[in-house]
Amino acid sequence: MSNLLVTGGAGFIGANFVHYWMAEYPEDKVVVLDALTYAGNRANIAQLTDRQNFTFCHGNICDTGLVEVLLKEHRIDTLVNFAAESHVDRSITGPDAFIETNIIGTHSLLKAAKKVWLEAGELREAHRFHHVSTDEVYGTLAAGERPFRESTPYAPNSPYSASKAASDHLVRAYHHTYGLRVTTSNCSNNYGPYHFPEKLIPLVITNILQDRPLPIYGDGRQIRDWLYVEDHVRGIELVLKKGRHGECYNIGGNNEWANVDIVRLICELMNQSFGSNPQLGERYPNATKVRSGKAEELISFVTDRAGHDRRYAIDARKASAELSYKPRQSLETGIRKTIQWYLDNDSWWGPLK
């Protein structure tokens, strides 16, 4: 039995992790710490609030004293850090919040863990600090260039990725300097249930349902490796169970797609859904384009954003070899699951639009 502190557990990936973990390990205790900023949503974890082994704390990871109290009171032996400002566009227009949360916040967690687990000797030999990071710390790839490996030098190109790179280095330093038992995972682009509607895939799905334009930056040929969120969560589970202390593991989906092709795929699958289910047209009367099988007519190319990386791709062979990690969803199967979730949960995303 383990006691977990999940920071950012009311956000997109964090909430999916919490739901998965409590289903797979019903005897474990899970404490969620979340500041409930724009992307944190208590509705993401509302179904868990009546569980005796679940606790929610509204607070900020920069509050080191609060983190220390949680670690002690709940006898936390595993900390999984999802808490982060993560939207690149927001980091360009307002980088201060990214420095505060992603760098100072991560350092706050590390300080608290060091004090409680190492200095006070609470769990000196039986603890784990897992830090969730991103492939964006590696920079950008040219067409045909080898995917990012764990040994790829960091070359972040946005305030967001720079702040995440800094946090990764702090986690590594606390292991090598103080002996904190840490692991780090760098994931590719996630998608799936509870994804905040400003991100590409949920934005396209929900805009189609409201007959709004589907904005695509530049020529839309930016390539990303797409990872269904439950595949990511299973990867983190394997790192926690089998990962070596001090190591980093890339978790990818083996799904390299250009943004414009993803948007066209979503349009095609949405057209199919509405064509095969007339009730959807009744539920979404404003979705006139997709009701007539022409969702792609909503596509609109807009000015590219500053510093837009051209390609990300993850080499997950280390996780595969050491942890037996393998994604289960292709992009098409994952997108179908994601579309169905948004069709079934307009009460969740509607207020966020």
C-alpha positions as a LaTeX table, in Angstrom:
\begin{tabular}{lrrr}
\hline
Residue & $x$ (\AA) & $y$ (\AA) & $z$ (\AA) \\
\hline
Met1 & 0.00 & 0.00 & 0.00 \\
Ser2 & 1.31 & 3.45 & $-0.96$ \\
Asn3 & 0.40 & 7.01 & $-0.05$ \\
Leu4 & 0.65 & 9.34 & $-3.04$ \\
Leu5 & 0.72 & 13.12 & $-3.28$ \\
Val6 & $-0.29$ & 14.12 & $-6.81$ \\
Thr7 & 0.41 & 17.77 & $-7.52$ \\
Gly8 & $-1.66$ & 19.27 & $-10.33$ \\
Gly9 & $-4.03$ & 16.35 & $-9.89$ \\
Ala10 & $-7.08$ & 18.38 & $-10.97$ \\
Gly11 & $-5.51$ & 19.20 & $-14.33$ \\
Phe12 & $-5.71$ & 17.26 & $-17.57$ \\
Ile13 & $-3.00$ & 14.60 & $-17.24$ \\
Gly14 & $-2.98$ & 14.65 & $-13.45$ \\
Ala15 & $-6.71$ & 13.92 & $-13.21$ \\
Asn16 & $-6.40$ & 11.05 & $-15.68$ \\
Phe17 & $-3.55$ & 9.66 & $-13.59$ \\
Val18 & $-5.58$ & 9.91 & $-10.38$ \\
His19 & $-8.61$ & 8.17 & $-11.92$ \\
Tyr20 & $-6.41$ & 5.42 & $-13.32$ \\
Trp21 & $-4.41$ & 4.91 & $-10.13$ \\
Met22 & $-7.43$ & 4.72 & $-7.84$ \\
Ala23 & $-9.04$ & 2.17 & $-10.17$ \\
Glu24 & $-5.91$ & 0.02 & $-10.38$ \\
Tyr25 & $-4.77$ & 0.42 & $-6.76$ \\
Pro26 & $-7.95$ & 0.89 & $-4.69$ \\
Glu27 & $-6.10$ & 0.31 & $-1.41$ \\
Asp28 & $-3.66$ & 3.19 & $-1.96$ \\
Lys29 & $-4.25$ & 6.63 & $-0.50$ \\
Val30 & $-4.18$ & 9.57 & $-2.93$ \\
Val31 & $-3.86$ & 13.23 & $-1.94$ \\
Val32 & $-4.30$ & 15.83 & $-4.68$ \\
Leu33 & $-2.77$ & 19.28 & $-4.32$ \\
Asp34 & $-3.93$ & 21.77 & $-6.95$ \\
Ala35 & $-4.04$ & 25.56 & $-7.17$ \\
Leu36 & $-7.10$ & 25.40 & $-9.48$ \\
Thr37 & $-5.76$ & 27.89 & $-12.00$ \\
Tyr38 & $-7.43$ & 28.13 & $-15.43$ \\
Ala39 & $-6.56$ & 24.51 & $-16.37$ \\
Gly40 & $-7.24$ & 22.99 & $-12.95$ \\
Asn41 & $-10.84$ & 21.95 & $-12.51$ \\
Arg42 & $-12.44$ & 20.26 & $-9.49$ \\
Ala43 & $-14.99$ & 18.75 & $-11.86$ \\
Asn44 & $-12.17$ & 16.57 & $-13.23$ \\
Ile45 & $-11.98$ & 14.67 & $-9.95$ \\
Ala46 & $-15.51$ & 15.21 & $-8.60$ \\
Gln47 & $-16.33$ & 11.50 & $-8.91$ \\
Leu48 & $-13.61$ & 10.67 & $-6.38$ \\
Thr49 & $-14.47$ & 13.05 & $-3.57$ \\
Asp50 & $-16.57$ & 10.53 & $-1.64$ \\
Arg51 & $-13.77$ & 7.96 & $-1.52$ \\
Gln52 & $-12.29$ & 7.54 & 1.96 \\
Asn53 & $-8.80$ & 7.13 & 0.58 \\
Phe54 & $-8.95$ & 10.34 & $-1.47$ \\
Thr55 & $-8.16$ & 13.85 & $-0.20$ \\
Phe56 & $-8.20$ & 17.12 & $-2.10$ \\
Cys57 & $-6.20$ & 20.15 & $-0.95$ \\
His58 & $-6.62$ & 23.52 & $-2.66$ \\
Gly59 & $-3.17$ & 25.03 & $-2.51$ \\
Asn60 & $-0.05$ & 26.07 & $-4.36$ \\
Ile61 & 3.11 & 23.99 & $-4.79$ \\
Cys62 & 5.11 & 27.16 & $-4.08$ \\
Asp63 & 3.85 & 26.95 & $-0.48$ \\
Thr64 & 6.68 & 24.77 & 0.83 \\
Gly65 & 5.25 & 24.69 & 4.35 \\
Leu66 & 1.94 & 23.32 & 3.10 \\
Val67 & 3.71 & 20.61 & 1.12 \\
Glu68 & 5.70 & 19.61 & 4.20 \\
Val69 & 2.49 & 19.32 & 6.23 \\
Leu70 & 0.87 & 17.12 & 3.57 \\
Leu71 & 3.92 & 14.87 & 3.34 \\
Lys72 & 3.96 & 14.38 & 7.12 \\
Glu73 & 0.24 & 14.16 & 7.90 \\
His74 & $-0.54$ & 11.68 & 5.15 \\
Arg75 & 2.71 & 9.71 & 5.41 \\
Ile76 & 3.34 & 10.31 & 1.73 \\
Asp77 & 5.93 & 7.98 & 0.20 \\
Thr78 & 5.39 & 8.88 & $-3.47$ \\
Leu79 & 5.12 & 12.37 & $-4.96$ \\
Val80 & 4.08 & 12.69 & $-8.61$ \\
Asn81 & 4.48 & 16.24 & $-9.91$ \\
Phe82 & 2.11 & 17.18 & $-12.73$ \\
Ala83 & 1.69 & 20.78 & $-11.57$ \\
Ala84 & 2.77 & 23.11 & $-14.35$ \\
Glu85 & 1.82 & 26.01 & $-16.53$ \\
Ser86 & 1.88 & 24.31 & $-19.92$ \\
His87 & 0.35 & 26.38 & $-22.72$ \\
Val88 & 3.05 & 27.70 & $-25.05$ \\
Asp89 & 0.96 & 30.65 & $-26.30$ \\
Arg90 & 0.36 & 31.82 & $-22.74$ \\
Ser91 & 4.08 & 31.51 & $-21.97$ \\
Ile92 & 4.86 & 33.88 & $-24.85$ \\
Thr93 & 2.45 & 36.58 & $-23.68$ \\
Gly94 & 2.96 & 36.07 & $-19.93$ \\
Pro95 & 6.11 & 34.12 & $-19.01$ \\
Asp96 & 6.23 & 35.13 & $-15.33$ \\
Ala97 & 3.63 & 32.55 & $-14.25$ \\
Phe98 & 5.66 & 29.82 & $-15.95$ \\
Ile99 & 8.83 & 30.75 & $-14.09$ \\
Glu100 & 6.91 & 30.88 & $-10.81$ \\
Thr101 & 5.11 & 27.54 & $-11.11$ \\
Asn102 & 7.43 & 25.42 & $-13.19$ \\
Ile103 & 10.77 & 26.43 & $-11.68$ \\
Ile104 & 10.12 & 27.90 & $-8.23$ \\
Gly105 & 7.22 & 25.53 & $-7.63$ \\
Thr106 & 9.24 & 22.44 & $-8.50$ \\
His107 & 12.06 & 23.66 & $-6.25$ \\
Ser108 & 9.55 & 24.14 & $-3.45$ \\
Leu109 & 8.45 & 20.50 & $-3.77$ \\
Leu110 & 12.04 & 19.29 & $-3.82$ \\
Lys111 & 12.88 & 21.29 & $-0.70$ \\
Ala112 & 9.88 & 19.90 & 1.15 \\
Ala113 & 10.66 & 16.33 & 0.09 \\
Lys114 & 14.31 & 16.69 & 1.11 \\
Lys115 & 13.36 & 18.10 & 4.51 \\
Val116 & 10.71 & 15.49 & 5.35 \\
Trp117 & 12.10 & 12.39 & 3.69 \\
Leu118 & 15.84 & 12.90 & 4.14 \\
Glu119 & 16.54 & 15.38 & 6.92 \\
Ala120 & 13.75 & 14.24 & 9.24 \\
Gly121 & 14.32 & 10.64 & 8.20 \\
Glu122 & 10.61 & 9.97 & 7.67 \\
Leu123 & 11.15 & 7.72 & 4.65 \\
Arg124 & 14.84 & 7.96 & 3.91 \\
Glu125 & 15.02 & 4.60 & 2.12 \\
Ala126 & 11.44 & 4.29 & 0.85 \\
His127 & 10.34 & 7.31 & $-1.14$ \\
Arg128 & 9.97 & 8.40 & $-4.76$ \\
Phe129 & 9.76 & 11.85 & $-6.31$ \\
His130 & 8.55 & 11.58 & $-9.89$ \\
His131 & 8.66 & 14.65 & $-12.11$ \\
Val132 & 6.53 & 14.85 & $-15.26$ \\
Ser133 & 8.16 & 16.83 & $-18.05$ \\
Thr134 & 7.83 & 17.33 & $-21.81$ \\
Asp135 & 9.63 & 16.58 & $-25.07$ \\
Glu136 & 9.71 & 20.33 & $-25.77$ \\
Val137 & 12.80 & 20.69 & $-23.57$ \\
Tyr138 & 14.80 & 19.08 & $-26.40$ \\
Gly139 & 13.97 & 21.82 & $-28.90$ \\
Thr140 & 12.98 & 21.11 & $-32.48$ \\
Leu141 & 13.80 & 18.48 & $-35.12$ \\
Ala142 & 14.29 & 18.76 & $-38.84$ \\
Ala143 & 12.53 & 16.40 & $-41.22$ \\
Gly144 & 14.31 & 13.06 & $-41.20$ \\
Glu145 & 16.27 & 13.83 & $-38.04$ \\
Arg146 & 16.41 & 11.14 & $-35.35$ \\
Pro147 & 13.74 & 11.39 & $-32.64$ \\
Phe148 & 14.63 & 12.75 & $-29.21$ \\
Arg149 & 16.44 & 10.34 & $-26.91$ \\
Glu150 & 17.06 & 10.78 & $-23.19$ \\
Ser151 & 20.63 & 11.79 & $-24.08$ \\
Thr152 & 19.54 & 14.53 & $-26.50$ \\
Pro153 & 20.94 & 17.90 & $-25.33$ \\
Tyr154 & 18.34 & 20.33 & $-24.06$ \\
Ala155 & 17.58 & 23.24 & $-26.40$ \\
Pro156 & 14.24 & 24.81 & $-25.33$ \\
Asn157 & 12.79 & 27.45 & $-27.63$ \\
Ser158 & 9.87 & 28.95 & $-25.67$ \\
Pro159 & 9.51 & 30.34 & $-22.13$ \\
Tyr160 & 7.37 & 27.28 & $-21.35$ \\
Ser161 & 9.93 & 24.72 & $-22.48$ \\
Ala162 & 12.77 & 26.70 & $-20.90$ \\
Ser163 & 10.98 & 26.67 & $-17.55$ \\
Lys164 & 10.39 & 22.92 & $-17.80$ \\
Ala165 & 14.03 & 22.35 & $-18.73$ \\
Ala166 & 15.10 & 24.27 & $-15.63$ \\
Ser167 & 12.80 & 22.18 & $-13.43$ \\
Asp168 & 14.20 & 18.95 & $-14.91$ \\
His169 & 17.72 & 20.07 & $-14.02$ \\
Leu170 & 16.68 & 20.86 & $-10.45$ \\
Val171 & 15.19 & 17.38 & $-10.02$ \\
Arg172 & 18.39 & 15.81 & $-11.34$ \\
Ala173 & 20.50 & 17.99 & $-9.03$ \\
Tyr174 & 18.54 & 16.99 & $-5.91$ \\
His175 & 19.22 & 13.35 & $-6.72$ \\
His176 & 22.93 & 13.73 & $-7.37$ \\
Thr177 & 23.59 & 16.25 & $-4.59$ \\
Tyr178 & 21.30 & 15.09 & $-1.80$ \\
Gly179 & 20.37 & 11.52 & $-2.70$ \\
Leu180 & 16.67 & 12.18 & $-3.23$ \\
Arg181 & 15.15 & 9.21 & $-5.05$ \\
Val182 & 13.83 & 10.79 & $-8.21$ \\
Thr183 & 12.70 & 9.84 & $-11.70$ \\
Thr184 & 11.70 & 12.07 & $-14.61$ \\
Ser185 & 9.55 & 11.31 & $-17.64$ \\
Asn186 & 9.46 & 13.41 & $-20.80$ \\
Cys187 & 6.28 & 12.89 & $-22.77$ \\
Ser188 & 5.08 & 13.82 & $-26.23$ \\
Asn189 & 1.82 & 15.72 & $-26.91$ \\
Asn190 & $-1.05$ & 14.28 & $-24.89$ \\
Tyr191 & $-4.73$ & 14.22 & $-25.80$ \\
Gly192 & $-7.86$ & 12.59 & $-24.39$ \\
Pro193 & $-10.56$ & 13.15 & $-21.73$ \\
Tyr194 & $-10.46$ & 16.31 & $-19.58$ \\
His195 & $-8.15$ & 18.10 & $-22.03$ \\
Phe196 & $-8.65$ & 21.86 & $-21.65$ \\
Pro197 & $-10.50$ & 23.18 & $-24.73$ \\
Glu198 & $-7.85$ & 25.73 & $-25.73$ \\
Lys199 & $-5.49$ & 22.92 & $-26.86$ \\
Leu200 & $-5.56$ & 21.78 & $-30.50$ \\
Ile201 & $-7.52$ & 18.53 & $-30.44$ \\
Pro202 & $-10.28$ & 19.51 & $-27.97$ \\
Leu203 & $-10.43$ & 22.96 & $-29.56$ \\
Val204 & $-11.13$ & 21.44 & $-32.97$ \\
Ile205 & $-13.74$ & 19.01 & $-31.62$ \\
Thr206 & $-15.64$ & 21.62 & $-29.61$ \\
Asn207 & $-15.38$ & 24.32 & $-32.30$ \\
Ile208 & $-16.91$ & 21.92 & $-34.83$ \\
Leu209 & $-19.83$ & 21.43 & $-32.45$ \\
Gln210 & $-20.32$ & 25.21 & $-32.35$ \\
Asp211 & $-19.63$ & 25.98 & $-36.03$ \\
Arg212 & $-16.58$ & 28.02 & $-35.11$ \\
Pro213 & $-13.40$ & 28.32 & $-37.23$ \\
Leu214 & $-10.70$ & 25.66 & $-36.80$ \\
Pro215 & $-7.50$ & 27.76 & $-36.57$ \\
Ile216 & $-4.28$ & 26.21 & $-37.85$ \\
Tyr217 & $-0.98$ & 28.01 & $-37.34$ \\
Gly218 & 1.07 & 28.79 & $-40.45$ \\
Asp219 & 0.99 & 26.01 & $-43.05$ \\
Gly220 & $-0.08$ & 23.41 & $-40.49$ \\
Arg221 & 2.86 & 21.14 & $-41.29$ \\
Gln222 & 4.26 & 21.24 & $-37.75$ \\
Ile223 & 4.73 & 17.62 & $-36.69$ \\
Arg224 & 4.08 & 16.24 & $-33.22$ \\
Asp225 & 4.21 & 12.76 & $-31.70$ \\
Trp226 & 0.73 & 12.28 & $-30.24$ \\
Leu227 & 0.16 & 10.25 & $-27.07$ \\
Tyr228 & $-3.24$ & 9.17 & $-25.76$ \\
Val229 & $-3.32$ & 10.27 & $-22.13$ \\
Glu230 & $-4.03$ & 6.81 & $-20.70$ \\
Asp231 & $-0.97$ & 5.46 & $-22.50$ \\
His232 & 1.02 & 8.22 & $-20.83$ \\
Val233 & $-0.45$ & 7.38 & $-17.43$ \\
Arg234 & 0.46 & 3.72 & $-17.87$ \\
Gly235 & 3.99 & 4.80 & $-18.77$ \\
Ile236 & 4.28 & 6.78 & $-15.53$ \\
Glu237 & 2.96 & 3.78 & $-13.62$ \\
Leu238 & 5.76 & 1.65 & $-15.10$ \\
Val239 & 8.37 & 4.29 & $-14.18$ \\
Leu240 & 7.10 & 4.33 & $-10.60$ \\
Lys241 & 7.11 & 0.54 & $-10.37$ \\
Lys242 & 10.26 & $-0.31$ & $-12.32$ \\
Gly243 & 12.21 & 2.89 & $-13.06$ \\
Arg244 & 15.74 & 3.31 & $-11.76$ \\
His245 & 16.40 & 6.15 & $-9.35$ \\
Gly246 & 17.93 & 9.19 & $-11.02$ \\
Glu247 & 16.89 & 8.12 & $-14.51$ \\
Cys248 & 14.85 & 9.87 & $-17.20$ \\
Tyr249 & 12.42 & 8.03 & $-19.47$ \\
Asn250 & 10.86 & 9.24 & $-22.70$ \\
Ile251 & 7.20 & 8.29 & $-23.08$ \\
Gly252 & 5.85 & 8.62 & $-26.62$ \\
Gly253 & 2.95 & 7.46 & $-28.72$ \\
Asn254 & 4.77 & 6.47 & $-31.94$ \\
Asn255 & 2.27 & 8.73 & $-33.73$ \\
Glu256 & 3.97 & 11.47 & $-35.75$ \\
Trp257 & 1.30 & 13.59 & $-37.45$ \\
Ala258 & 1.23 & 17.06 & $-38.95$ \\
Asn259 & $-1.24$ & 19.42 & $-37.25$ \\
Val260 & $-3.26$ & 20.00 & $-40.42$ \\
Asp261 & $-3.62$ & 16.25 & $-40.97$ \\
Ile262 & $-4.90$ & 15.77 & $-37.43$ \\
Val263 & $-7.49$ & 18.50 & $-37.94$ \\
Arg264 & $-8.62$ & 16.86 & $-41.18$ \\
Leu265 & $-8.83$ & 13.46 & $-39.45$ \\
Ile266 & $-11.01$ & 14.93 & $-36.70$ \\
Cys267 & $-13.26$ & 16.54 & $-39.32$ \\
Glu268 & $-13.59$ & 13.22 & $-41.13$ \\
Leu269 & $-14.41$ & 11.27 & $-37.96$ \\
Met270 & $-16.86$ & 13.94 & $-36.77$ \\
Asn271 & $-18.59$ & 13.87 & $-40.16$ \\
Gln272 & $-18.91$ & 10.09 & $-39.79$ \\
Ser273 & $-20.30$ & 10.36 & $-36.26$ \\
Phe274 & $-22.98$ & 12.86 & $-37.23$ \\
Gly275 & $-23.78$ & 10.94 & $-40.41$ \\
Ser276 & $-24.36$ & 7.70 & $-38.53$ \\
Asn277 & $-26.19$ & 9.20 & $-35.54$ \\
Pro278 & $-28.97$ & 11.69 & $-36.41$ \\
Gln279 & $-29.52$ & 12.40 & $-32.70$ \\
Leu280 & $-26.23$ & 14.29 & $-32.63$ \\
Gly281 & $-27.70$ & 16.85 & $-35.00$ \\
Glu282 & $-30.59$ & 17.36 & $-32.57$ \\
Arg283 & $-28.22$ & 17.72 & $-29.61$ \\
Tyr284 & $-25.96$ & 20.18 & $-31.44$ \\
Pro285 & $-28.25$ & 22.26 & $-33.66$ \\
Asn286 & $-25.58$ & 24.95 & $-34.20$ \\
Ala287 & $-23.16$ & 22.44 & $-35.76$ \\
Thr288 & $-24.41$ & 23.06 & $-39.28$ \\
Lys289 & $-21.20$ & 22.19 & $-41.15$ \\
Val290 & $-20.65$ & 18.79 & $-39.59$ \\
Arg291 & $-24.37$ & 17.98 & $-39.81$ \\
Ser292 & $-24.04$ & 18.31 & $-43.58$ \\
Gly293 & $-20.78$ & 16.32 & $-43.62$ \\
Lys294 & $-18.59$ & 19.36 & $-44.30$ \\
Ala295 & $-16.72$ & 20.03 & $-41.06$ \\
Glu296 & $-13.48$ & 20.62 & $-42.99$ \\
Glu297 & $-14.97$ & 23.84 & $-44.39$ \\
Leu298 & $-14.36$ & 25.37 & $-40.93$ \\
Ile299 & $-10.57$ & 25.07 & $-41.31$ \\
Ser300 & $-8.86$ & 28.46 & $-41.18$ \\
Phe301 & $-5.11$ & 29.12 & $-41.51$ \\
Val302 & $-3.83$ & 31.85 & $-39.18$ \\
Thr303 & $-0.51$ & 33.63 & $-38.62$ \\
Asp304 & 2.07 & 31.30 & $-37.11$ \\
Arg305 & 3.06 & 31.88 & $-33.50$ \\
Ala306 & 6.50 & 33.14 & $-32.50$ \\
Gly307 & 9.22 & 30.51 & $-32.12$ \\
His308 & 6.97 & 27.67 & $-33.26$ \\
Asp309 & 9.00 & 24.43 & $-33.21$ \\
Arg310 & 8.66 & 22.49 & $-36.46$ \\
Arg311 & 8.82 & 18.90 & $-35.27$ \\
Tyr312 & 8.89 & 16.84 & $-32.08$ \\
Ala313 & 9.39 & 13.08 & $-32.03$ \\
Ile314 & 10.07 & 10.75 & $-29.11$ \\
Asp315 & 12.35 & 7.73 & $-29.08$ \\
Ala316 & 10.82 & 5.57 & $-26.33$ \\
Arg317 & 13.11 & 2.56 & $-26.74$ \\
Lys318 & 14.62 & 2.98 & $-23.28$ \\
Ala319 & 11.18 & 2.81 & $-21.62$ \\
Ser320 & 10.29 & $-0.11$ & $-23.86$ \\
Ala321 & 13.46 & $-2.06$ & $-23.03$ \\
Glu322 & 13.62 & $-1.33$ & $-19.30$ \\
Leu323 & 9.95 & $-0.99$ & $-18.40$ \\
Ser324 & 8.14 & $-2.95$ & $-21.14$ \\
Tyr325 & 6.31 & 0.22 & $-22.12$ \\
Lys326 & 4.21 & 0.18 & $-25.27$ \\
Pro327 & 1.35 & 2.54 & $-26.24$ \\
Arg328 & $-1.96$ & 0.81 & $-26.91$ \\
Gln329 & $-3.71$ & 3.49 & $-28.96$ \\
Ser330 & $-3.02$ & 4.59 & $-32.51$ \\
Leu331 & $-3.92$ & 8.18 & $-33.29$ \\
Glu332 & $-7.16$ & 7.14 & $-35.01$ \\
Thr333 & $-8.34$ & 4.87 & $-32.18$ \\
Gly334 & $-7.39$ & 7.48 & $-29.57$ \\
Ile335 & $-9.09$ & 10.30 & $-31.48$ \\
Arg336 & $-12.27$ & 8.22 & $-31.78$ \\
Lys337 & $-12.26$ & 7.69 & $-28.00$ \\
Thr338 & $-11.59$ & 11.38 & $-27.43$ \\
Ile339 & $-14.37$ & 12.55 & $-29.78$ \\
Gln340 & $-16.84$ & 10.24 & $-28.06$ \\
Trp341 & $-15.83$ & 11.57 & $-24.64$ \\
Tyr342 & $-16.42$ & 15.20 & $-25.70$ \\
Leu343 & $-19.74$ & 14.30 & $-27.31$ \\
Asp344 & $-20.79$ & 12.64 & $-24.05$ \\
Asn345 & $-19.51$ & 15.40 & $-21.76$ \\
Asp346 & $-20.66$ & 18.76 & $-23.10$ \\
Ser347 & $-21.68$ & 19.66 & $-19.55$ \\
Trp348 & $-17.96$ & 19.55 & $-18.68$ \\
Trp349 & $-16.49$ & 21.51 & $-21.60$ \\
Gly350 & $-19.40$ & 23.86 & $-22.30$ \\
Pro351 & $-18.72$ & 26.21 & $-19.35$ \\
Leu352 & $-15.01$ & 26.29 & $-20.23$ \\
Lys353 & $-15.70$ & 27.66 & $-23.72$ \\
\hline
\end{tabular}
